[in-house]
Amino acid sequence: MEKVKIIFVGLGGRGYGLLKDVCQMEDVEIVALCDLLPDRVERALKLVQEQKGNTPVTSADYKELFATVKADAVITPSAWQAHAPICIDAMKAGMYAATEVGGATSIEQCWELVRTSRETGMPCMMLENCCYGEFEMAVFNLVRKGFFGELVHAEGGYRHDLRAEVALGHERHHYRLDNYKRRNGDVYPTHALGPIAKTLDINRGNRMVSLVSIASKARGVNRWILDNRGEEFENAREPFALGDVVTTIITCANGETITLTHDTTLPRPYSRNYVIQGTKGIASEDANFSISIEGLTPQNDSWDPNEWRPMKEYYETHGHPLWKAYRSAGVKSGHGGMDYLVLRAFIEAVRDKTDTPIDVYDTAAWMAITPLSEDSVACGGKPVAIPDFTEGRWLTPRPVVRGKYCLDEVCEEAFEGITEL
Amino acid sequence: MEKVKIIFVGLGGRGYGLLKDVCQMEDVEIVALCDLLPDRVERALKLVQEQKGNTPVTSADYKELFATVKADAVITPSAWQAHAPICIDAMKAGMYAATEVGGATSIEQCWELVRTSRETGMPCMMLENCCYGEFEMAVFNLVRKGFFGELVHAEGGYRHDLRAEVALGHERHHYRLDNYKRRNGDVYPTHALGPIAKTLDINRGNRMVSLVSIASKARGVNRWILDNRGEEFENAREPFALGDVVTTIITCANGETITLTHDTTLPRPYSRNYVIQGTKGIASEDANFSISIEGLTPQNDSWDPNEWRPMKEYYETHGHPLWKAYRSAGVKSGHGGMDYLVLRAFIEAVRDKTDTPIDVYDTAAWMAITPLSEDSVACGGKPVAIPDFTEGRWLTPRPVVRGKYCLDEVCEEAFEGITEL
């Protein structure tokens, strides 16, 4: 079997982690490595040599690699603002493009992703690992089987205490610091939005139409620096642009609302606060990853008739078949196993020469929420229209690539007789 | 001791419940009862005769009672749209006014409450029982003692499956049905907003400046009627105006944001999803009524350094002194004990001839969120300005009535030597 040849662009903490996952895959060859920092390239090179036995080409210039190295796909866990340009250049060089999560820096950039993909025929996939989370996929499975009735509302967010990562961004070469200093909006919307969008059929019979975005004041990072590094540390008293909590409400063509929260510079336990609500039931991460569904979970005759039940009680009977197969094969490391799944989803699409389960329209629409959120915040919460990157293709059925990693439908037939992924 | 003389206007389910609470109070006399429905008046009259031994004057016309019965105060658990007119007439008749919770129907009505209170010198208090919830008060106590650092963001809502109450509104004489049929906005914002506003010093050094509001489609009540009453039942297929989930984001003068959710027509377990976030900690109802506070709750060195701890572990050491006294005196029935506290807060202000702990500015500002939310929804989520009902009085310190029921400060001295309320 011919191996899938991959170029990795971006080898920081996240890039190195994904590289480790990919090195475990026997059907993948790492043919080139790229980062602006030589020590990162060195560390990654050593890993590939040890794990895979070959010596990839290395460079600090990804364009040079794209022009000279023959590969099937590019994976880019680079800084947020580099994702789109690298993906565009990868597709122009005839390769599949996979971008780590993160928002766009302009709407034009999202259009360029779409245009380039259509002109080159090369897919572009955001590696939104949370689309493959066990809880999110079980909710998706229940939704597709009708348990939630008609969907009405969803919530989610990225709520994670990253004060140290932001404050120490320059010494750790992390892109968050410069973004947080100057931008104000939901800079990281996709961990919740990805699975919500797939569940709500966004770009396939539905689309995101408009949003409003409001930011709180920014106090968390300054306070953290003063308390942990003192007055003399950089940015101790200089203001940050990014509000500590940015709340966005998206309206969809079919009337659903999506509330997103970006909340990364205050002390708090981690949560993506995933919520899906329909006319027959609700799922909620913050309620201890629970569901309450008419006809499935218990009800009573009190003033509060619906009861929560932990989703884990239903994984055996109502979990997504991908996770049942994954559990029996053995869950791999990396954010609770999601990283392996999203990487396999991409690699197998490259191998099979199909479109990716998260396609370029999904990628563009999800990334676009960031600059649109910035626009709305800048205008005091004004409603902002969300472009239709499909240019009307959402109105009529588009072909679905069925299979184990499909995020549009639950493809039971792909798991018949399967005990390993 | 002279008893506080009360007129009750509105004797439906909620009115009867509050009347029962008040009948237990030895220092209160019920002097008149009013409702449009004779059977409700009859039932209430019987209760007062049995519990208090006197026979109040009764009428279907509250204006007649206000003109002829001498009383100190009016309590009105009537339909939402009657709250403001009844309170205005009560103050004009020289009585304290207490309104059950609910939103206004116009901004002018809120101004009229404020103007009337100032012209007559009579206070007007919304009986927002959730301001006296044990969790909310413990959070307030921790905030005032500095544990949360600088406050940045708050969330809350009214999330309660009321589909039967709405659908059967006409046979049960409930005002929700007509409101839900024709209005679209957060019609019931105060259960979360009340305690949040007090915690954020709204109208005392801070104020609510603007809001945006977005409504989902309305599907829940129609679905419930079809599933439980069938095609022929009223409103089975006629549309409801009120979106199943209405999300509102309020911005405050000091830069905090407040996210409110109205979610009462989908199946879901009850929650007010109360959240308070500051630079040093967070409290969250949905995370099992827990807190995570630097210096108080445990922290670790992982990627998720802050841990939840149930607030109940801290009630003994960090609970509000009112609830410590209440627990040792014996908690009364009525929404977990809150109803008794908010009624005592009002009665004791009437008795002591002081302002009420929730004053007319609070009442007007909280009620105003409803019509402003309707305006924003009607304009596609446009930002709407929130009036300053204090007309600048929020900028400089205003006198606080200290005491056990104070909601602006924690008045420790009021509890010295106190073991009973």
Short mmCIF file of N, CA and C in Angstrom, two decimals, chain B residues 304-406:
data_model
loop_
_atom_site.label_atom_id
_atom_site.label_comp_id
_atom_site.label_asym_id
_atom_site.label_seq_id
_atom_site.Cartn_x
_atom_site.Cartn_y
_atom_site.Cartn_z
N ASP B 304 -5.52 22.38 33.50
CA ASP B 304 -6.83 22.86 33.99
C ASP B 304 -6.67 23.14 35.48
N PRO B 305 -6.05 24.26 35.83
CA PRO B 305 -5.54 24.44 37.21
C PRO B 305 -6.59 24.72 38.28
N ASN B 306 -7.80 25.08 37.88
CA ASN B 306 -8.80 25.47 38.87
C ASN B 306 -9.83 24.37 39.06
N GLU B 307 -10.20 24.10 40.28
CA GLU B 307 -11.13 23.01 40.56
C GLU B 307 -12.43 23.53 41.16
N TRP B 308 -13.53 22.87 40.84
CA TRP B 308 -14.82 23.18 41.45
C TRP B 308 -14.88 22.58 42.85
N ARG B 309 -15.51 23.31 43.74
CA ARG B 309 -15.89 22.76 45.04
C ARG B 309 -17.33 23.18 45.32
N PRO B 310 -18.19 22.26 45.78
CA PRO B 310 -19.58 22.64 46.06
C PRO B 310 -19.64 23.78 47.08
N MET B 311 -20.45 24.77 46.78
CA MET B 311 -20.61 25.90 47.71
C MET B 311 -21.04 25.42 49.09
N LYS B 312 -21.80 24.32 49.12
CA LYS B 312 -22.34 23.90 50.43
C LYS B 312 -21.23 23.55 51.42
N GLU B 313 -20.05 23.21 50.92
CA GLU B 313 -18.91 22.98 51.83
C GLU B 313 -18.47 24.28 52.51
N TYR B 314 -18.89 25.41 51.95
CA TYR B 314 -18.43 26.71 52.47
C TYR B 314 -19.53 27.51 53.13
N TYR B 315 -20.75 26.99 53.17
CA TYR B 315 -21.84 27.76 53.80
C TYR B 315 -21.54 28.05 55.26
N GLU B 316 -20.99 27.10 55.94
CA GLU B 316 -20.68 27.26 57.36
C GLU B 316 -19.67 28.40 57.59
N THR B 317 -18.63 28.41 56.77
CA THR B 317 -17.57 29.40 56.97
C THR B 317 -17.80 30.70 56.19
N HIS B 318 -18.40 30.60 55.01
CA HIS B 318 -18.49 31.79 54.15
C HIS B 318 -19.91 32.11 53.69
N GLY B 319 -20.90 31.47 54.29
CA GLY B 319 -22.29 31.76 53.92
C GLY B 319 -22.68 33.17 54.38
N HIS B 320 -23.79 33.65 53.84
CA HIS B 320 -24.30 34.97 54.24
C HIS B 320 -24.89 34.86 55.65
N PRO B 321 -24.63 35.85 56.52
CA PRO B 321 -25.14 35.76 57.90
C PRO B 321 -26.67 35.65 57.98
N LEU B 322 -27.38 36.20 56.98
CA LEU B 322 -28.84 36.06 57.00
C LEU B 322 -29.24 34.59 56.91
N TRP B 323 -28.57 33.85 56.05
CA TRP B 323 -28.92 32.45 55.90
C TRP B 323 -28.44 31.61 57.08
N LYS B 324 -27.36 32.01 57.72
CA LYS B 324 -26.95 31.28 58.94
C LYS B 324 -28.03 31.46 60.02
N ALA B 325 -28.50 32.68 60.18
CA ALA B 325 -29.55 32.94 61.17
C ALA B 325 -30.84 32.21 60.80
N TYR B 326 -31.13 32.22 59.50
CA TYR B 326 -32.37 31.60 59.00
C TYR B 326 -32.33 30.09 59.23
N ARG B 327 -31.19 29.48 58.95
CA ARG B 327 -31.05 28.04 59.17
C ARG B 327 -31.23 27.71 60.65
N SER B 328 -30.65 28.53 61.52
CA SER B 328 -30.77 28.18 62.94
C SER B 328 -32.17 28.47 63.46
N ALA B 329 -32.88 29.40 62.82
CA ALA B 329 -34.27 29.67 63.23
C ALA B 329 -35.24 28.66 62.63
N GLY B 330 -34.83 28.02 61.54
CA GLY B 330 -35.72 27.07 60.85
C GLY B 330 -36.22 27.67 59.56
N VAL B 331 -35.82 27.08 58.44
CA VAL B 331 -36.18 27.61 57.13
C VAL B 331 -37.66 27.35 56.84
N LYS B 332 -38.37 28.41 56.42
CA LYS B 332 -39.79 28.29 56.08
C LYS B 332 -39.98 27.80 54.65
N SER B 333 -41.17 27.29 54.37
CA SER B 333 -41.44 26.80 53.01
C SER B 333 -41.58 27.96 52.03
N GLY B 334 -41.64 27.64 50.75
CA GLY B 334 -41.81 28.67 49.72
C GLY B 334 -40.55 28.86 48.91
N HIS B 335 -40.41 28.09 47.83
CA HIS B 335 -39.22 28.18 46.98
C HIS B 335 -37.93 28.09 47.80
N GLY B 336 -37.85 27.07 48.60
CA GLY B 336 -36.62 26.83 49.36
C GLY B 336 -36.36 27.85 50.44
N GLY B 337 -37.40 28.60 50.82
CA GLY B 337 -37.23 29.56 51.91
C GLY B 337 -37.08 31.00 51.47
N MET B 338 -36.87 31.22 50.19
CA MET B 338 -36.63 32.59 49.69
C MET B 338 -37.86 33.47 49.84
N ASP B 339 -39.06 32.88 49.62
CA ASP B 339 -40.29 33.68 49.63
C ASP B 339 -40.49 34.38 50.97
N TYR B 340 -40.24 33.62 52.05
CA TYR B 340 -40.40 34.19 53.38
C TYR B 340 -39.44 35.37 53.58
N LEU B 341 -38.19 35.19 53.14
CA LEU B 341 -37.20 36.26 53.34
C LEU B 341 -37.56 37.53 52.59
N VAL B 342 -37.99 37.39 51.33
CA VAL B 342 -38.27 38.60 50.56
C VAL B 342 -39.51 39.30 51.11
N LEU B 343 -40.48 38.52 51.59
CA LEU B 343 -41.67 39.14 52.19
C LEU B 343 -41.31 39.84 53.50
N ARG B 344 -40.47 39.20 54.32
CA ARG B 344 -40.04 39.86 55.57
C ARG B 344 -39.27 41.14 55.27
N ALA B 345 -38.45 41.10 54.22
CA ALA B 345 -37.68 42.29 53.85
C ALA B 345 -38.63 43.46 53.57
N PHE B 346 -39.71 43.16 52.85
CA PHE B 346 -40.67 44.21 52.51
C PHE B 346 -41.45 44.65 53.76
N ILE B 347 -42.00 43.69 54.48
CA ILE B 347 -42.83 43.99 55.66
C ILE B 347 -42.04 44.83 56.68
N GLU B 348 -40.79 44.46 56.91
CA GLU B 348 -40.00 45.18 57.91
C GLU B 348 -39.65 46.60 57.46
N ALA B 349 -39.49 46.78 56.13
CA ALA B 349 -39.28 48.15 55.62
C ALA B 349 -40.54 48.98 55.83
N VAL B 350 -41.71 48.37 55.58
CA VAL B 350 -42.97 49.08 55.80
C VAL B 350 -43.09 49.42 57.29
N ARG B 351 -42.85 48.43 58.14
CA ARG B 351 -42.95 48.62 59.60
C ARG B 351 -42.01 49.73 60.09
N ASP B 352 -40.75 49.71 59.56
CA ASP B 352 -39.74 50.66 60.03
C ASP B 352 -39.77 51.98 59.27
N LYS B 353 -40.69 52.07 58.28
CA LYS B 353 -40.80 53.29 57.46
C LYS B 353 -39.47 53.69 56.81
N THR B 354 -38.74 52.68 56.34
CA THR B 354 -37.50 52.94 55.59
C THR B 354 -37.74 52.65 54.11
N ASP B 355 -36.73 52.93 53.28
CA ASP B 355 -36.80 52.49 51.89
C ASP B 355 -36.68 50.96 51.88
N THR B 356 -37.08 50.35 50.76
CA THR B 356 -37.03 48.89 50.63
C THR B 356 -35.65 48.45 50.10
N PRO B 357 -35.21 47.22 50.44
CA PRO B 357 -33.87 46.78 50.01
C PRO B 357 -33.74 46.68 48.49
N ILE B 358 -34.83 46.38 47.81
CA ILE B 358 -34.90 46.52 46.35
C ILE B 358 -35.75 47.75 46.14
N ASP B 359 -35.13 48.85 45.67
CA ASP B 359 -35.86 50.12 45.64
C ASP B 359 -36.51 50.36 44.28
N VAL B 360 -37.13 51.51 44.13
CA VAL B 360 -37.88 51.76 42.89
C VAL B 360 -36.96 51.81 41.67
N TYR B 361 -35.71 52.26 41.87
CA TYR B 361 -34.77 52.31 40.74
C TYR B 361 -34.40 50.89 40.29
N ASP B 362 -34.18 50.00 41.27
CA ASP B 362 -33.92 48.60 40.93
C ASP B 362 -35.13 48.01 40.19
N THR B 363 -36.30 48.22 40.78
CA THR B 363 -37.53 47.67 40.21
C THR B 363 -37.72 48.13 38.77
N ALA B 364 -37.56 49.43 38.54
CA ALA B 364 -37.76 49.99 37.19
C ALA B 364 -36.71 49.46 36.22
N ALA B 365 -35.45 49.43 36.65
CA ALA B 365 -34.38 49.00 35.74
C ALA B 365 -34.53 47.53 35.37
N TRP B 366 -34.90 46.70 36.35
CA TRP B 366 -35.04 45.26 36.06
C TRP B 366 -36.25 45.00 35.17
N MET B 367 -37.38 45.68 35.46
CA MET B 367 -38.59 45.48 34.65
C MET B 367 -38.39 45.97 33.22
N ALA B 368 -37.53 47.00 33.06
CA ALA B 368 -37.33 47.62 31.74
C ALA B 368 -36.64 46.67 30.77
N ILE B 369 -35.94 45.67 31.29
CA ILE B 369 -35.22 44.76 30.40
C ILE B 369 -36.20 44.07 29.43
N THR B 370 -37.42 43.81 29.88
CA THR B 370 -38.38 43.12 29.00
C THR B 370 -38.74 43.93 27.75
N PRO B 371 -39.27 45.15 27.86
CA PRO B 371 -39.59 45.87 26.61
C PRO B 371 -38.35 46.20 25.78
N LEU B 372 -37.20 46.42 26.43
CA LEU B 372 -35.99 46.70 25.66
C LEU B 372 -35.55 45.45 24.89
N SER B 373 -35.70 44.30 25.53
CA SER B 373 -35.38 43.05 24.85
C SER B 373 -36.31 42.84 23.66
N GLU B 374 -37.61 43.14 23.85
CA GLU B 374 -38.55 43.04 22.72
C GLU B 374 -38.13 43.97 21.58
N ASP B 375 -37.72 45.20 21.93
CA ASP B 375 -37.29 46.15 20.89
C ASP B 375 -36.10 45.59 20.11
N SER B 376 -35.13 45.03 20.83
CA SER B 376 -33.92 44.54 20.17
C SER B 376 -34.24 43.33 19.28
N VAL B 377 -35.05 42.41 19.81
CA VAL B 377 -35.46 41.26 18.99
C VAL B 377 -36.18 41.73 17.73
N ALA B 378 -37.08 42.71 17.91
CA ALA B 378 -37.86 43.20 16.77
C ALA B 378 -36.96 43.82 15.71
N CYS B 379 -35.82 44.35 16.13
CA CYS B 379 -34.89 44.99 15.18
C CYS B 379 -33.71 44.07 14.86
N GLY B 380 -33.91 42.76 14.94
CA GLY B 380 -32.87 41.82 14.50
C GLY B 380 -31.64 41.76 15.39
N GLY B 381 -31.80 42.10 16.67
CA GLY B 381 -30.66 42.04 17.59
C GLY B 381 -29.90 43.34 17.70
N LYS B 382 -30.50 44.41 17.24
CA LYS B 382 -29.86 45.73 17.32
C LYS B 382 -29.56 46.10 18.76
N PRO B 383 -28.41 46.72 19.04
CA PRO B 383 -28.15 47.21 20.41
C PRO B 383 -29.15 48.31 20.78
N VAL B 384 -29.68 48.22 21.99
CA VAL B 384 -30.67 49.16 22.48
C VAL B 384 -30.14 49.78 23.77
N ALA B 385 -30.27 51.08 23.91
CA ALA B 385 -29.80 51.76 25.13
C ALA B 385 -30.76 51.49 26.28
N ILE B 386 -30.22 51.35 27.48
CA ILE B 386 -31.02 51.15 28.68
C ILE B 386 -31.07 52.48 29.43
N PRO B 387 -32.28 53.00 29.73
CA PRO B 387 -32.37 54.30 30.40
C PRO B 387 -31.72 54.27 31.79
N ASP B 388 -31.21 55.42 32.20
CA ASP B 388 -30.73 55.58 33.57
C ASP B 388 -31.88 56.13 34.41
N PHE B 389 -32.61 55.23 35.05
CA PHE B 389 -33.78 55.66 35.82
C PHE B 389 -33.40 56.47 37.06
N THR B 390 -32.13 56.41 37.46
CA THR B 390 -31.71 57.21 38.62
C THR B 390 -31.42 58.65 38.20
N GLU B 391 -31.39 58.92 36.89
CA GLU B 391 -31.04 60.25 36.38
C GLU B 391 -29.77 60.78 37.04
N GLY B 392 -28.74 59.95 36.99
CA GLY B 392 -27.42 60.37 37.47
C GLY B 392 -27.14 60.05 38.92
N ARG B 393 -28.15 59.64 39.67
CA ARG B 393 -27.92 59.36 41.09
C ARG B 393 -26.99 58.16 41.31
N TRP B 394 -26.82 57.31 40.27
CA TRP B 394 -25.92 56.16 40.42
C TRP B 394 -24.46 56.57 40.51
N LEU B 395 -24.17 57.83 40.09
CA LEU B 395 -22.76 58.26 40.03
C LEU B 395 -22.17 58.57 41.39
N THR B 396 -23.01 58.97 42.33
CA THR B 396 -22.51 59.32 43.66
C THR B 396 -23.20 58.43 44.70
N PRO B 397 -22.53 58.19 45.83
CA PRO B 397 -23.11 57.26 46.82
C PRO B 397 -24.50 57.72 47.25
N ARG B 398 -25.43 56.77 47.32
CA ARG B 398 -26.76 57.04 47.85
C ARG B 398 -26.89 56.31 49.17
N PRO B 399 -27.69 56.83 50.08
CA PRO B 399 -27.80 56.18 51.40
C PRO B 399 -28.27 54.73 51.28
N VAL B 400 -27.65 53.85 52.04
CA VAL B 400 -28.06 52.45 52.10
C VAL B 400 -28.80 52.23 53.41
N VAL B 401 -29.97 51.58 53.34
CA VAL B 401 -30.67 51.20 54.57
C VAL B 401 -30.04 49.91 55.06
N ARG B 402 -29.22 50.00 56.08
CA ARG B 402 -28.54 48.81 56.58
C ARG B 402 -29.50 47.96 57.39
N GLY B 403 -29.16 46.68 57.50
CA GLY B 403 -30.03 45.79 58.26
C GLY B 403 -29.91 44.37 57.76
N LYS B 404 -30.70 43.51 58.37
CA LYS B 404 -30.61 42.08 58.06
C LYS B 404 -30.89 41.77 56.60
N TYR B 405 -31.81 42.52 56.00
CA TYR B 405 -32.26 42.19 54.64
C TYR B 405 -31.60 43.03 53.57
N CYS B 406 -30.61 43.81 53.97
CA CYS B 406 -29.91 44.68 53.02
C CYS B 406 -29.29 43.85 51.89
#
